[in-house]
Amino acid sequence: MLFKSIQFVSPRFTTAPSPRLIVTGAVHGNEICGTVAINRIIKILEEGNLKLDRGWVTFIPITNPLAYEKKQRMGDRNLNRNLYPRKEPIDFEDKIANWLCPILASHDVLLDLHSFHTPGVPFAMVGPHDNTDRLEPFQFSQEEEALARCLGVSRLVDGWLETYANGVANRLQRQATGDVNIDTINANIKYGVGTTEYMRENGGYAITLECGQHDDALAPELAFNAILNTMAHLGMISGHKINYAQTVEGLRLSEVTDRFSPEDQFIKNWRSFDEIKANELIATRADGTPVLAPYDGRIVFPNPNALPGQEWFYIAKPTNRFE
């Protein structure tokens, strides 16, 4: 099974500043809107109907070919977790990481195209404020936010890695009380590092664009326009008009809840960003224990098919960061 990337380089690449953009699709094999959009852009570039004025752009239509072939989220494991090169790769995703990570590190900007399980409104995920903290130091938050506003969505979400690290702490606490087996958790607070987080660690900036539900016919079109808008925003193409979002809804991920058992069940078919009220019943555990909302907020990424020991749903709170 081969790994494949396609790169286009402008003859003016040596003219500074010259952006280096990478666009990825199918990091999760059942999220194919990015694959469709990327292949469409590649065809237009190859036919000469789109001119690259400056910089270089690398496209990876199918980042995880094993998961894509299986038409499922993962191959051997989730590629978008614990994404680091390995001296001794064990699973297929480790082999992808050894190929993918150096490519990411050689670029300035990443647009990572995804979709989600349940119906909902498309949104973009951005990184933290500029900071020098240990967990996720960063210095390009303004550039990242400006890019996010050109992608065709009006909802921006942050707080991913901090929330995931808190989730790991909760797993460790359950392990200490014997509620969860050590084989079902990962104790590394940076286990939540995926494509965008790795990009930020290596001096670039990145957006995860969630283009809609997996089977939404509009998702590939949103992904396609987002690629064009990104290239125009970075000055790589000309003649393409961008409609920047002036007003966006800001949400911050604040809590993650894991599924413990296959018998854990939601009480209804939740959609991403459904409103929840404090103490509202969200789900029940296999033993009948109710799972209640800790406060008013929104449910995000509800996954009724989550495996035991993995994220079941997130909760987000409003933030005024993007006002």
PDB file of C-alpha atoms in Angstrom:
ATOM      1  CA  MET A   1       0.000   0.000   0.000  1.00  0.00           C
ATOM      2  CA  LEU A   2       1.550   3.284  -1.159  1.00  0.00           C
ATOM      3  CA  PHE A   3       1.555   6.751   0.401  1.00  0.00           C
ATOM      4  CA  LYS A   4       0.898   9.506  -2.129  1.00  0.00           C
ATOM      5  CA  SER A   5       1.293  13.274  -2.186  1.00  0.00           C
ATOM      6  CA  ILE A   6       1.058  15.672  -5.127  1.00  0.00           C
ATOM      7  CA  GLN A   7       2.977  18.944  -5.095  1.00  0.00           C
ATOM      8  CA  PHE A   8       2.687  22.040  -7.277  1.00  0.00           C
ATOM      9  CA  VAL A   9       5.423  24.676  -7.169  1.00  0.00           C
ATOM     10  CA  SER A  10       5.205  28.141  -8.674  1.00  0.00           C
ATOM     11  CA  PRO A  11       8.149  29.304 -10.814  1.00  0.00           C
ATOM     12  CA  ARG A  12       8.143  32.311  -8.490  1.00  0.00           C
ATOM     13  CA  PHE A  13       8.713  30.124  -5.446  1.00  0.00           C
ATOM     14  CA  THR A  14      12.061  31.742  -4.701  1.00  0.00           C
ATOM     15  CA  THR A  15      10.393  35.158  -4.412  1.00  0.00           C
ATOM     16  CA  ALA A  16      10.060  35.876  -0.697  1.00  0.00           C
ATOM     17  CA  PRO A  17       7.768  35.552   1.119  1.00  0.00           C
ATOM     18  CA  SER A  18       6.597  32.374  -0.525  1.00  0.00           C
ATOM     19  CA  PRO A  19       4.007  30.360   1.422  1.00  0.00           C
ATOM     20  CA  ARG A  20       4.168  26.581   1.703  1.00  0.00           C
ATOM     21  CA  LEU A  21       0.692  25.114   2.081  1.00  0.00           C
ATOM     22  CA  ILE A  22      -0.298  21.501   2.681  1.00  0.00           C
ATOM     23  CA  VAL A  23      -3.881  20.219   2.357  1.00  0.00           C
ATOM     24  CA  THR A  24      -4.827  16.812   3.748  1.00  0.00           C
ATOM     25  CA  GLY A  25      -7.887  14.611   3.282  1.00  0.00           C
ATOM     26  CA  ALA A  26      -9.005  11.243   4.675  1.00  0.00           C
ATOM     27  CA  VAL A  27      -6.885  11.361   7.811  1.00  0.00           C
ATOM     28  CA  HIS A  28      -9.874   9.325   8.920  1.00  0.00           C
ATOM     29  CA  GLY A  29     -10.791   6.864   6.189  1.00  0.00           C
ATOM     30  CA  ASN A  30     -14.547   7.422   6.255  1.00  0.00           C
ATOM     31  CA  GLU A  31     -14.197  11.206   5.966  1.00  0.00           C
ATOM     32  CA  ILE A  32     -13.873  11.577   2.212  1.00  0.00           C
ATOM     33  CA  CYS A  33     -15.142  15.099   1.489  1.00  0.00           C
ATOM     34  CA  GLY A  34     -11.548  16.340   1.541  1.00  0.00           C
ATOM     35  CA  THR A  35     -10.452  13.595  -0.838  1.00  0.00           C
ATOM     36  CA  VAL A  36     -13.138  14.572  -3.353  1.00  0.00           C
ATOM     37  CA  ALA A  37     -12.305  18.276  -3.087  1.00  0.00           C
ATOM     38  CA  ILE A  38      -8.538  17.794  -3.301  1.00  0.00           C
ATOM     39  CA  ASN A  39      -8.777  15.599  -6.399  1.00  0.00           C
ATOM     40  CA  ARG A  40     -10.972  18.244  -8.018  1.00  0.00           C
ATOM     41  CA  ILE A  41      -8.419  20.979  -7.300  1.00  0.00           C
ATOM     42  CA  ILE A  42      -5.561  18.813  -8.589  1.00  0.00           C
ATOM     43  CA  LYS A  43      -7.421  18.265 -11.866  1.00  0.00           C
ATOM     44  CA  ILE A  44      -8.009  21.996 -12.325  1.00  0.00           C
ATOM     45  CA  LEU A  45      -4.343  22.764 -11.674  1.00  0.00           C
ATOM     46  CA  GLU A  46      -3.148  20.021 -14.014  1.00  0.00           C
ATOM     47  CA  GLU A  47      -5.445  21.230 -16.777  1.00  0.00           C
ATOM     48  CA  GLY A  48      -4.092  24.760 -16.420  1.00  0.00           C
ATOM     49  CA  ASN A  49      -7.426  26.272 -15.377  1.00  0.00           C
ATOM     50  CA  LEU A  50      -5.945  27.482 -12.101  1.00  0.00           C
ATOM     51  CA  LYS A  51      -2.575  29.228 -11.960  1.00  0.00           C
ATOM     52  CA  LEU A  52      -0.286  29.051  -8.966  1.00  0.00           C
ATOM     53  CA  ASP A  53       1.197  32.547  -8.752  1.00  0.00           C
ATOM     54  CA  ARG A  54       3.558  31.970  -5.850  1.00  0.00           C
ATOM     55  CA  GLY A  55       4.616  29.453  -3.244  1.00  0.00           C
ATOM     56  CA  TRP A  56       4.089  25.721  -3.256  1.00  0.00           C
ATOM     57  CA  VAL A  57       1.123  23.579  -2.333  1.00  0.00           C
ATOM     58  CA  THR A  58       1.180  19.904  -1.416  1.00  0.00           C
ATOM     59  CA  PHE A  59      -1.985  17.820  -1.563  1.00  0.00           C
ATOM     60  CA  ILE A  60      -2.528  14.494   0.188  1.00  0.00           C
ATOM     61  CA  PRO A  61      -5.950  13.264  -0.955  1.00  0.00           C
ATOM     62  CA  ILE A  62      -5.827  10.044   1.102  1.00  0.00           C
ATOM     63  CA  THR A  63      -3.670  10.415   4.188  1.00  0.00           C
ATOM     64  CA  ASN A  64      -4.617   7.037   5.689  1.00  0.00           C
ATOM     65  CA  PRO A  65      -4.982   4.584   2.780  1.00  0.00           C
ATOM     66  CA  LEU A  66      -5.662   1.577   5.032  1.00  0.00           C
ATOM     67  CA  ALA A  67      -8.596   3.246   6.780  1.00  0.00           C
ATOM     68  CA  TYR A  68      -9.792   4.608   3.427  1.00  0.00           C
ATOM     69  CA  GLU A  69      -9.705   1.131   1.888  1.00  0.00           C
ATOM     70  CA  LYS A  70     -11.673  -0.220   4.854  1.00  0.00           C
ATOM     71  CA  LYS A  71     -14.122   2.725   4.627  1.00  0.00           C
ATOM     72  CA  GLN A  72     -13.773   3.293   8.347  1.00  0.00           C
ATOM     73  CA  ARG A  73     -12.331   5.877  10.713  1.00  0.00           C
ATOM     74  CA  MET A  74      -9.160   3.971  11.607  1.00  0.00           C
ATOM     75  CA  GLY A  75      -6.816   1.431  10.082  1.00  0.00           C
ATOM     76  CA  ASP A  76      -4.982  -0.123  13.037  1.00  0.00           C
ATOM     77  CA  ARG A  77      -5.574   2.931  15.240  1.00  0.00           C
ATOM     78  CA  ASN A  78      -6.556   6.598  15.090  1.00  0.00           C
ATOM     79  CA  LEU A  79      -3.931   8.394  12.992  1.00  0.00           C
ATOM     80  CA  ASN A  80      -4.961  11.754  14.444  1.00  0.00           C
ATOM     81  CA  ARG A  81      -3.804  10.832  17.954  1.00  0.00           C
ATOM     82  CA  ASN A  82      -0.229  10.572  19.214  1.00  0.00           C
ATOM     83  CA  LEU A  83       1.065  11.612  15.794  1.00  0.00           C
ATOM     84  CA  TYR A  84       4.846  11.447  16.051  1.00  0.00           C
ATOM     85  CA  PRO A  85       7.610   9.688  14.081  1.00  0.00           C
ATOM     86  CA  ARG A  86       8.652   6.300  15.466  1.00  0.00           C
ATOM     87  CA  LYS A  87      12.098   4.704  15.350  1.00  0.00           C
ATOM     88  CA  GLU A  88      10.415   1.308  15.488  1.00  0.00           C
ATOM     89  CA  PRO A  89       6.956   1.588  13.925  1.00  0.00           C
ATOM     90  CA  ILE A  90       4.488  -0.974  15.215  1.00  0.00           C
ATOM     91  CA  ASP A  91       1.189  -0.372  13.448  1.00  0.00           C
ATOM     92  CA  PHE A  92       0.235   0.991  10.048  1.00  0.00           C
ATOM     93  CA  GLU A  93      -0.428   4.479  11.417  1.00  0.00           C
ATOM     94  CA  ASP A  94       3.116   4.581  12.814  1.00  0.00           C
ATOM     95  CA  LYS A  95       4.371   4.005   9.269  1.00  0.00           C
ATOM     96  CA  ILE A  96       2.161   6.814   7.992  1.00  0.00           C
ATOM     97  CA  ALA A  97       3.523   9.114  10.703  1.00  0.00           C
ATOM     98  CA  ASN A  98       7.117   8.437   9.662  1.00  0.00           C
ATOM     99  CA  TRP A  99       6.199   9.579   6.151  1.00  0.00           C
ATOM    100  CA  LEU A 100       3.720  12.332   7.018  1.00  0.00           C
ATOM    101  CA  CYS A 101       5.401  14.158   9.894  1.00  0.00           C
ATOM    102  CA  PRO A 102       8.476  15.323   7.937  1.00  0.00           C
ATOM    103  CA  ILE A 103       6.165  16.579   5.171  1.00  0.00           C
ATOM    104  CA  LEU A 104       4.091  18.565   7.650  1.00  0.00           C
ATOM    105  CA  ALA A 105       7.210  20.031   9.240  1.00  0.00           C
ATOM    106  CA  SER A 106       8.441  21.278   5.843  1.00  0.00           C
ATOM    107  CA  HIS A 107       5.354  23.479   5.348  1.00  0.00           C
ATOM    108  CA  ASP A 108       4.078  26.710   6.864  1.00  0.00           C
ATOM    109  CA  VAL A 109       0.307  26.199   6.821  1.00  0.00           C
ATOM    110  CA  LEU A 110      -1.964  23.147   7.032  1.00  0.00           C
ATOM    111  CA  LEU A 111      -5.605  22.858   6.023  1.00  0.00           C
ATOM    112  CA  ASP A 112      -6.869  19.504   7.320  1.00  0.00           C
ATOM    113  CA  LEU A 113     -10.271  18.505   5.901  1.00  0.00           C
ATOM    114  CA  HIS A 114     -12.615  16.370   7.998  1.00  0.00           C
ATOM    115  CA  SER A 115     -16.278  15.491   8.519  1.00  0.00           C
ATOM    116  CA  PHE A 116     -18.220  14.250  11.543  1.00  0.00           C
ATOM    117  CA  HIS A 117     -20.524  11.403  12.614  1.00  0.00           C
ATOM    118  CA  THR A 118     -23.890  13.018  13.228  1.00  0.00           C
ATOM    119  CA  PRO A 119     -25.707  15.799  11.327  1.00  0.00           C
ATOM    120  CA  GLY A 120     -24.648  19.327  12.202  1.00  0.00           C
ATOM    121  CA  VAL A 121     -23.302  22.661  11.013  1.00  0.00           C
ATOM    122  CA  PRO A 122     -19.753  22.839   9.591  1.00  0.00           C
ATOM    123  CA  PHE A 123     -17.123  24.545  11.750  1.00  0.00           C
ATOM    124  CA  ALA A 124     -13.390  25.144  12.068  1.00  0.00           C
ATOM    125  CA  MET A 125     -11.091  24.188  14.924  1.00  0.00           C
ATOM    126  CA  VAL A 126      -8.231  26.517  15.764  1.00  0.00           C
ATOM    127  CA  GLY A 127      -5.328  26.359  18.168  1.00  0.00           C
ATOM    128  CA  PRO A 128      -4.683  28.281  21.389  1.00  0.00           C
ATOM    129  CA  HIS A 129      -3.875  31.913  22.025  1.00  0.00           C
ATOM    130  CA  ASP A 130      -0.198  32.793  21.637  1.00  0.00           C
ATOM    131  CA  ASN A 131       1.530  31.353  24.688  1.00  0.00           C
ATOM    132  CA  THR A 132       4.710  29.797  26.032  1.00  0.00           C
ATOM    133  CA  ASP A 133       3.055  27.066  28.091  1.00  0.00           C
ATOM    134  CA  ARG A 134       4.424  23.535  28.156  1.00  0.00           C
ATOM    135  CA  LEU A 135       1.363  21.856  26.652  1.00  0.00           C
ATOM    136  CA  GLU A 136       0.969  23.762  23.384  1.00  0.00           C
ATOM    137  CA  PRO A 137       3.252  26.801  22.919  1.00  0.00           C
ATOM    138  CA  PHE A 138       2.201  28.883  19.924  1.00  0.00           C
ATOM    139  CA  GLN A 139       2.896  32.201  18.181  1.00  0.00           C
ATOM    140  CA  PHE A 140       0.598  32.426  15.152  1.00  0.00           C
ATOM    141  CA  SER A 141      -2.894  32.716  16.635  1.00  0.00           C
ATOM    142  CA  GLN A 142      -3.720  35.894  14.683  1.00  0.00           C
ATOM    143  CA  GLU A 143      -2.690  34.307  11.386  1.00  0.00           C
ATOM    144  CA  GLU A 144      -4.680  31.197  12.212  1.00  0.00           C
ATOM    145  CA  GLU A 145      -7.830  33.121  13.127  1.00  0.00           C
ATOM    146  CA  ALA A 146      -7.605  35.192   9.934  1.00  0.00           C
ATOM    147  CA  LEU A 147      -7.367  32.012   7.875  1.00  0.00           C
ATOM    148  CA  ALA A 148     -10.300  30.446   9.730  1.00  0.00           C
ATOM    149  CA  ARG A 149     -12.536  33.382   8.779  1.00  0.00           C
ATOM    150  CA  CYS A 150     -12.061  32.727   5.051  1.00  0.00           C
ATOM    151  CA  LEU A 151     -13.129  29.072   5.057  1.00  0.00           C
ATOM    152  CA  GLY A 152     -16.872  29.514   4.658  1.00  0.00           C
ATOM    153  CA  VAL A 153     -17.948  28.687   8.226  1.00  0.00           C
ATOM    154  CA  SER A 154     -19.290  30.905  10.992  1.00  0.00           C
ATOM    155  CA  ARG A 155     -18.411  28.780  14.030  1.00  0.00           C
ATOM    156  CA  LEU A 156     -14.875  28.532  15.454  1.00  0.00           C
ATOM    157  CA  VAL A 157     -13.897  26.109  18.201  1.00  0.00           C
ATOM    158  CA  ASP A 158     -10.744  26.024  20.326  1.00  0.00           C
ATOM    159  CA  GLY A 159      -9.497  24.238  23.441  1.00  0.00           C
ATOM    160  CA  TRP A 160      -8.856  20.803  21.918  1.00  0.00           C
ATOM    161  CA  LEU A 161      -5.498  19.746  23.367  1.00  0.00           C
ATOM    162  CA  GLU A 162      -6.096  21.166  26.852  1.00  0.00           C
ATOM    163  CA  THR A 163      -9.446  19.378  27.044  1.00  0.00           C
ATOM    164  CA  TYR A 164      -7.927  16.141  25.805  1.00  0.00           C
ATOM    165  CA  ALA A 165      -5.157  16.382  28.409  1.00  0.00           C
ATOM    166  CA  ASN A 166      -7.804  16.799  31.111  1.00  0.00           C
ATOM    167  CA  GLY A 167      -9.511  13.700  29.732  1.00  0.00           C
ATOM    168  CA  VAL A 168      -6.281  11.740  30.134  1.00  0.00           C
ATOM    169  CA  ALA A 169      -6.068  12.911  33.747  1.00  0.00           C
ATOM    170  CA  ASN A 170      -9.587  11.613  34.327  1.00  0.00           C
ATOM    171  CA  ARG A 171      -8.665   8.244  32.817  1.00  0.00           C
ATOM    172  CA  LEU A 172      -5.662   8.007  35.115  1.00  0.00           C
ATOM    173  CA  GLN A 173      -7.874   8.731  38.092  1.00  0.00           C
ATOM    174  CA  ARG A 174     -10.299   5.993  37.056  1.00  0.00           C
ATOM    175  CA  GLN A 175      -7.371   3.634  36.613  1.00  0.00           C
ATOM    176  CA  ALA A 176      -6.174   4.399  40.137  1.00  0.00           C
ATOM    177  CA  THR A 177      -9.579   3.420  41.531  1.00  0.00           C
ATOM    178  CA  GLY A 178      -9.745   0.290  39.390  1.00  0.00           C
ATOM    179  CA  ASP A 179     -12.591   1.570  37.198  1.00  0.00           C
ATOM    180  CA  VAL A 180     -10.651   1.199  33.968  1.00  0.00           C
ATOM    181  CA  ASN A 181      -7.952  -1.202  32.822  1.00  0.00           C
ATOM    182  CA  ILE A 182      -4.534   0.275  32.040  1.00  0.00           C
ATOM    183  CA  ASP A 183      -4.628  -1.310  28.572  1.00  0.00           C
ATOM    184  CA  THR A 184      -7.608   0.840  27.588  1.00  0.00           C
ATOM    185  CA  ILE A 185      -6.050   4.245  28.270  1.00  0.00           C
ATOM    186  CA  ASN A 186      -3.086   6.305  27.175  1.00  0.00           C
ATOM    187  CA  ALA A 187      -1.363   8.191  29.983  1.00  0.00           C
ATOM    188  CA  ASN A 188       0.446  10.701  27.764  1.00  0.00           C
ATOM    189  CA  ILE A 189      -1.190  14.154  28.022  1.00  0.00           C
ATOM    190  CA  LYS A 190      -0.090  14.770  24.431  1.00  0.00           C
ATOM    191  CA  TYR A 191      -1.891  11.723  23.118  1.00  0.00           C
ATOM    192  CA  GLY A 192      -4.304  14.234  21.583  1.00  0.00           C
ATOM    193  CA  VAL A 193      -1.633  15.495  19.174  1.00  0.00           C
ATOM    194  CA  GLY A 194      -2.763  15.076  15.577  1.00  0.00           C
ATOM    195  CA  THR A 195      -1.961  16.780  12.293  1.00  0.00           C
ATOM    196  CA  THR A 196      -2.702  20.351  13.366  1.00  0.00           C
ATOM    197  CA  GLU A 197      -1.031  20.051  16.754  1.00  0.00           C
ATOM    198  CA  TYR A 198       2.073  18.526  15.182  1.00  0.00           C
ATOM    199  CA  MET A 199       2.127  21.378  12.666  1.00  0.00           C
ATOM    200  CA  ARG A 200       2.057  23.957  15.472  1.00  0.00           C
ATOM    201  CA  GLU A 201       4.794  22.131  17.377  1.00  0.00           C
ATOM    202  CA  ASN A 202       7.003  22.449  14.309  1.00  0.00           C
ATOM    203  CA  GLY A 203       6.658  26.171  13.715  1.00  0.00           C
ATOM    204  CA  GLY A 204       3.600  26.383  11.470  1.00  0.00           C
ATOM    205  CA  TYR A 205      -0.088  27.002  11.923  1.00  0.00           C
ATOM    206  CA  ALA A 206      -3.091  24.902  11.014  1.00  0.00           C
ATOM    207  CA  ILE A 207      -6.862  24.626  10.795  1.00  0.00           C
ATOM    208  CA  THR A 208      -9.061  21.567  11.115  1.00  0.00           C
ATOM    209  CA  LEU A 209     -12.098  22.187   8.939  1.00  0.00           C
ATOM    210  CA  GLU A 210     -15.078  20.007   9.810  1.00  0.00           C
ATOM    211  CA  CYS A 211     -17.056  20.222   6.562  1.00  0.00           C
ATOM    212  CA  GLY A 212     -20.303  18.578   7.703  1.00  0.00           C
ATOM    213  CA  GLN A 213     -21.696  15.135   8.330  1.00  0.00           C
ATOM    214  CA  HIS A 214     -19.897  12.280   6.543  1.00  0.00           C
ATOM    215  CA  ASP A 215     -22.603  11.779   3.909  1.00  0.00           C
ATOM    216  CA  ASP A 216     -23.584  15.435   3.476  1.00  0.00           C
ATOM    217  CA  ALA A 217     -23.557  16.151  -0.266  1.00  0.00           C
ATOM    218  CA  LEU A 218     -22.542  19.775   0.440  1.00  0.00           C
ATOM    219  CA  ALA A 219     -19.399  18.845   2.394  1.00  0.00           C
ATOM    220  CA  PRO A 220     -17.101  18.304  -0.650  1.00  0.00           C
ATOM    221  CA  GLU A 221     -18.194  21.650  -2.091  1.00  0.00           C
ATOM    222  CA  LEU A 222     -17.410  23.441   1.164  1.00  0.00           C
ATOM    223  CA  ALA A 223     -14.012  21.714   1.250  1.00  0.00           C
ATOM    224  CA  PHE A 224     -13.322  22.676  -2.376  1.00  0.00           C
ATOM    225  CA  ASN A 225     -14.136  26.350  -1.781  1.00  0.00           C
ATOM    226  CA  ALA A 226     -12.112  26.340   1.425  1.00  0.00           C
ATOM    227  CA  ILE A 227      -9.023  25.187  -0.475  1.00  0.00           C
ATOM    228  CA  LEU A 228      -9.455  27.959  -3.060  1.00  0.00           C
ATOM    229  CA  ASN A 229     -10.094  30.534  -0.332  1.00  0.00           C
ATOM    230  CA  THR A 230      -6.999  29.419   1.568  1.00  0.00           C
ATOM    231  CA  MET A 231      -4.799  29.680  -1.502  1.00  0.00           C
ATOM    232  CA  ALA A 232      -6.206  33.127  -2.307  1.00  0.00           C
ATOM    233  CA  HIS A 233      -5.834  34.269   1.316  1.00  0.00           C
ATOM    234  CA  LEU A 234      -2.162  33.281   1.257  1.00  0.00           C
ATOM    235  CA  GLY A 235      -1.634  35.113  -2.045  1.00  0.00           C
ATOM    236  CA  MET A 236      -0.953  31.901  -3.963  1.00  0.00           C
ATOM    237  CA  ILE A 237      -3.669  32.473  -6.595  1.00  0.00           C
ATOM    238  CA  SER A 238      -5.301  35.631  -7.936  1.00  0.00           C
ATOM    239  CA  GLY A 239      -8.762  36.515  -9.203  1.00  0.00           C
ATOM    240  CA  HIS A 240     -10.615  34.518  -6.558  1.00  0.00           C
ATOM    241  CA  LYS A 241     -12.892  36.562  -4.297  1.00  0.00           C
ATOM    242  CA  ILE A 242     -13.014  35.668  -0.611  1.00  0.00           C
ATOM    243  CA  ASN A 243     -15.979  36.437   1.626  1.00  0.00           C
ATOM    244  CA  TYR A 244     -14.473  36.739   5.090  1.00  0.00           C
ATOM    245  CA  ALA A 245     -16.762  35.973   8.025  1.00  0.00           C
ATOM    246  CA  GLN A 246     -17.071  39.198  10.007  1.00  0.00           C
ATOM    247  CA  THR A 247     -19.119  37.665  12.812  1.00  0.00           C
ATOM    248  CA  VAL A 248     -18.475  34.169  14.123  1.00  0.00           C
ATOM    249  CA  GLU A 249     -19.709  32.100  17.032  1.00  0.00           C
ATOM    250  CA  GLY A 250     -16.879  31.146  19.344  1.00  0.00           C
ATOM    251  CA  LEU A 251     -16.927  27.981  21.435  1.00  0.00           C
ATOM    252  CA  ARG A 252     -14.295  26.452  23.675  1.00  0.00           C
ATOM    253  CA  LEU A 253     -14.094  22.736  24.345  1.00  0.00           C
ATOM    254  CA  SER A 254     -14.100  22.283  28.099  1.00  0.00           C
ATOM    255  CA  GLU A 255     -14.773  18.641  28.924  1.00  0.00           C
ATOM    256  CA  VAL A 256     -14.577  15.179  27.354  1.00  0.00           C
ATOM    257  CA  THR A 257     -16.515  12.109  28.443  1.00  0.00           C
ATOM    258  CA  ASP A 258     -15.362   8.597  27.529  1.00  0.00           C
ATOM    259  CA  ARG A 259     -17.488   5.586  26.772  1.00  0.00           C
ATOM    260  CA  PHE A 260     -16.821   2.778  29.283  1.00  0.00           C
ATOM    261  CA  SER A 261     -18.880  -0.061  27.810  1.00  0.00           C
ATOM    262  CA  PRO A 262     -20.638  -0.989  24.553  1.00  0.00           C
ATOM    263  CA  GLU A 263     -23.842  -0.889  26.593  1.00  0.00           C
ATOM    264  CA  ASP A 264     -23.372   2.799  27.449  1.00  0.00           C
ATOM    265  CA  GLN A 265     -26.098   4.551  25.448  1.00  0.00           C
ATOM    266  CA  PHE A 266     -27.152   8.104  24.584  1.00  0.00           C
ATOM    267  CA  ILE A 267     -30.717   8.933  25.568  1.00  0.00           C
ATOM    268  CA  LYS A 268     -31.360  10.381  22.083  1.00  0.00           C
ATOM    269  CA  ASN A 269     -29.635  11.001  18.751  1.00  0.00           C
ATOM    270  CA  TRP A 270     -27.533  14.002  19.707  1.00  0.00           C
ATOM    271  CA  ARG A 271     -26.183  16.312  17.022  1.00  0.00           C
ATOM    272  CA  SER A 272     -22.974  18.314  17.333  1.00  0.00           C
ATOM    273  CA  PHE A 273     -23.667  21.676  19.011  1.00  0.00           C
ATOM    274  CA  ASP A 274     -27.055  20.723  20.399  1.00  0.00           C
ATOM    275  CA  GLU A 275     -27.654  22.858  23.494  1.00  0.00           C
ATOM    276  CA  ILE A 276     -27.550  21.145  26.870  1.00  0.00           C
ATOM    277  CA  LYS A 277     -28.585  22.470  30.268  1.00  0.00           C
ATOM    278  CA  ALA A 278     -26.935  21.825  33.623  1.00  0.00           C
ATOM    279  CA  ASN A 279     -27.987  18.418  35.020  1.00  0.00           C
ATOM    280  CA  GLU A 280     -29.721  17.445  31.774  1.00  0.00           C
ATOM    281  CA  LEU A 281     -29.599  13.702  31.094  1.00  0.00           C
ATOM    282  CA  ILE A 282     -27.248  13.001  28.179  1.00  0.00           C
ATOM    283  CA  ALA A 283     -26.756   9.236  28.427  1.00  0.00           C
ATOM    284  CA  THR A 284     -26.881   6.233  30.717  1.00  0.00           C
ATOM    285  CA  ARG A 285     -24.068   3.843  31.614  1.00  0.00           C
ATOM    286  CA  ALA A 286     -24.378   0.077  31.284  1.00  0.00           C
ATOM    287  CA  ASP A 287     -25.162  -0.172  35.015  1.00  0.00           C
ATOM    288  CA  GLY A 288     -27.889   2.473  34.766  1.00  0.00           C
ATOM    289  CA  THR A 289     -25.806   5.381  36.096  1.00  0.00           C
ATOM    290  CA  PRO A 290     -27.025   8.628  34.508  1.00  0.00           C
ATOM    291  CA  VAL A 291     -24.549  10.833  32.616  1.00  0.00           C
ATOM    292  CA  LEU A 292     -25.609  14.418  33.295  1.00  0.00           C
ATOM    293  CA  ALA A 293     -24.503  17.714  31.764  1.00  0.00           C
ATOM    294  CA  PRO A 294     -22.201  19.437  34.297  1.00  0.00           C
ATOM    295  CA  TYR A 295     -23.302  22.912  33.166  1.00  0.00           C
ATOM    296  CA  ASP A 296     -25.028  24.776  30.356  1.00  0.00           C
ATOM    297  CA  GLY A 297     -23.212  24.360  27.051  1.00  0.00           C
ATOM    298  CA  ARG A 298     -23.145  22.469  23.753  1.00  0.00           C
ATOM    299  CA  ILE A 299     -22.501  18.808  23.039  1.00  0.00           C
ATOM    300  CA  VAL A 300     -19.772  18.300  20.415  1.00  0.00           C
ATOM    301  CA  PHE A 301     -18.653  15.195  18.490  1.00  0.00           C
ATOM    302  CA  PRO A 302     -21.235  12.808  19.974  1.00  0.00           C
ATOM    303  CA  ASN A 303     -20.173   9.401  18.727  1.00  0.00           C
ATOM    304  CA  PRO A 304     -22.706   6.626  19.376  1.00  0.00           C
ATOM    305  CA  ASN A 305     -20.212   4.109  17.954  1.00  0.00           C
ATOM    306  CA  ALA A 306     -17.269   5.098  20.158  1.00  0.00           C
ATOM    307  CA  LEU A 307     -15.171   2.190  21.387  1.00  0.00           C
ATOM    308  CA  PRO A 308     -14.901   1.611  25.144  1.00  0.00           C
ATOM    309  CA  GLY A 309     -12.109   3.719  26.618  1.00  0.00           C
ATOM    310  CA  GLN A 310     -12.339   6.322  23.853  1.00  0.00           C
ATOM    311  CA  GLU A 311     -13.974   9.738  23.600  1.00  0.00           C
ATOM    312  CA  TRP A 312     -17.767   9.530  23.582  1.00  0.00           C
ATOM    313  CA  PHE A 313     -18.646  13.227  23.469  1.00  0.00           C
ATOM    314  CA  TYR A 314     -17.274  16.669  24.278  1.00  0.00           C
ATOM    315  CA  ILE A 315     -18.876  19.699  25.904  1.00  0.00           C
ATOM    316  CA  ALA A 316     -18.159  23.257  24.767  1.00  0.00           C
ATOM    317  CA  LYS A 317     -18.807  26.647  26.350  1.00  0.00           C
ATOM    318  CA  PRO A 318     -19.222  30.023  24.605  1.00  0.00           C
ATOM    319  CA  THR A 319     -16.091  32.178  24.328  1.00  0.00           C
ATOM    320  CA  ASN A 320     -15.698  35.817  23.279  1.00  0.00           C
ATOM    321  CA  ARG A 321     -12.216  35.180  21.878  1.00  0.00           C
ATOM    322  CA  PHE A 322     -13.239  35.807  18.259  1.00  0.00           C
ATOM    323  CA  GLU A 323     -15.297  38.969  18.793  1.00  0.00           C
TER     324      GLU A 323
END
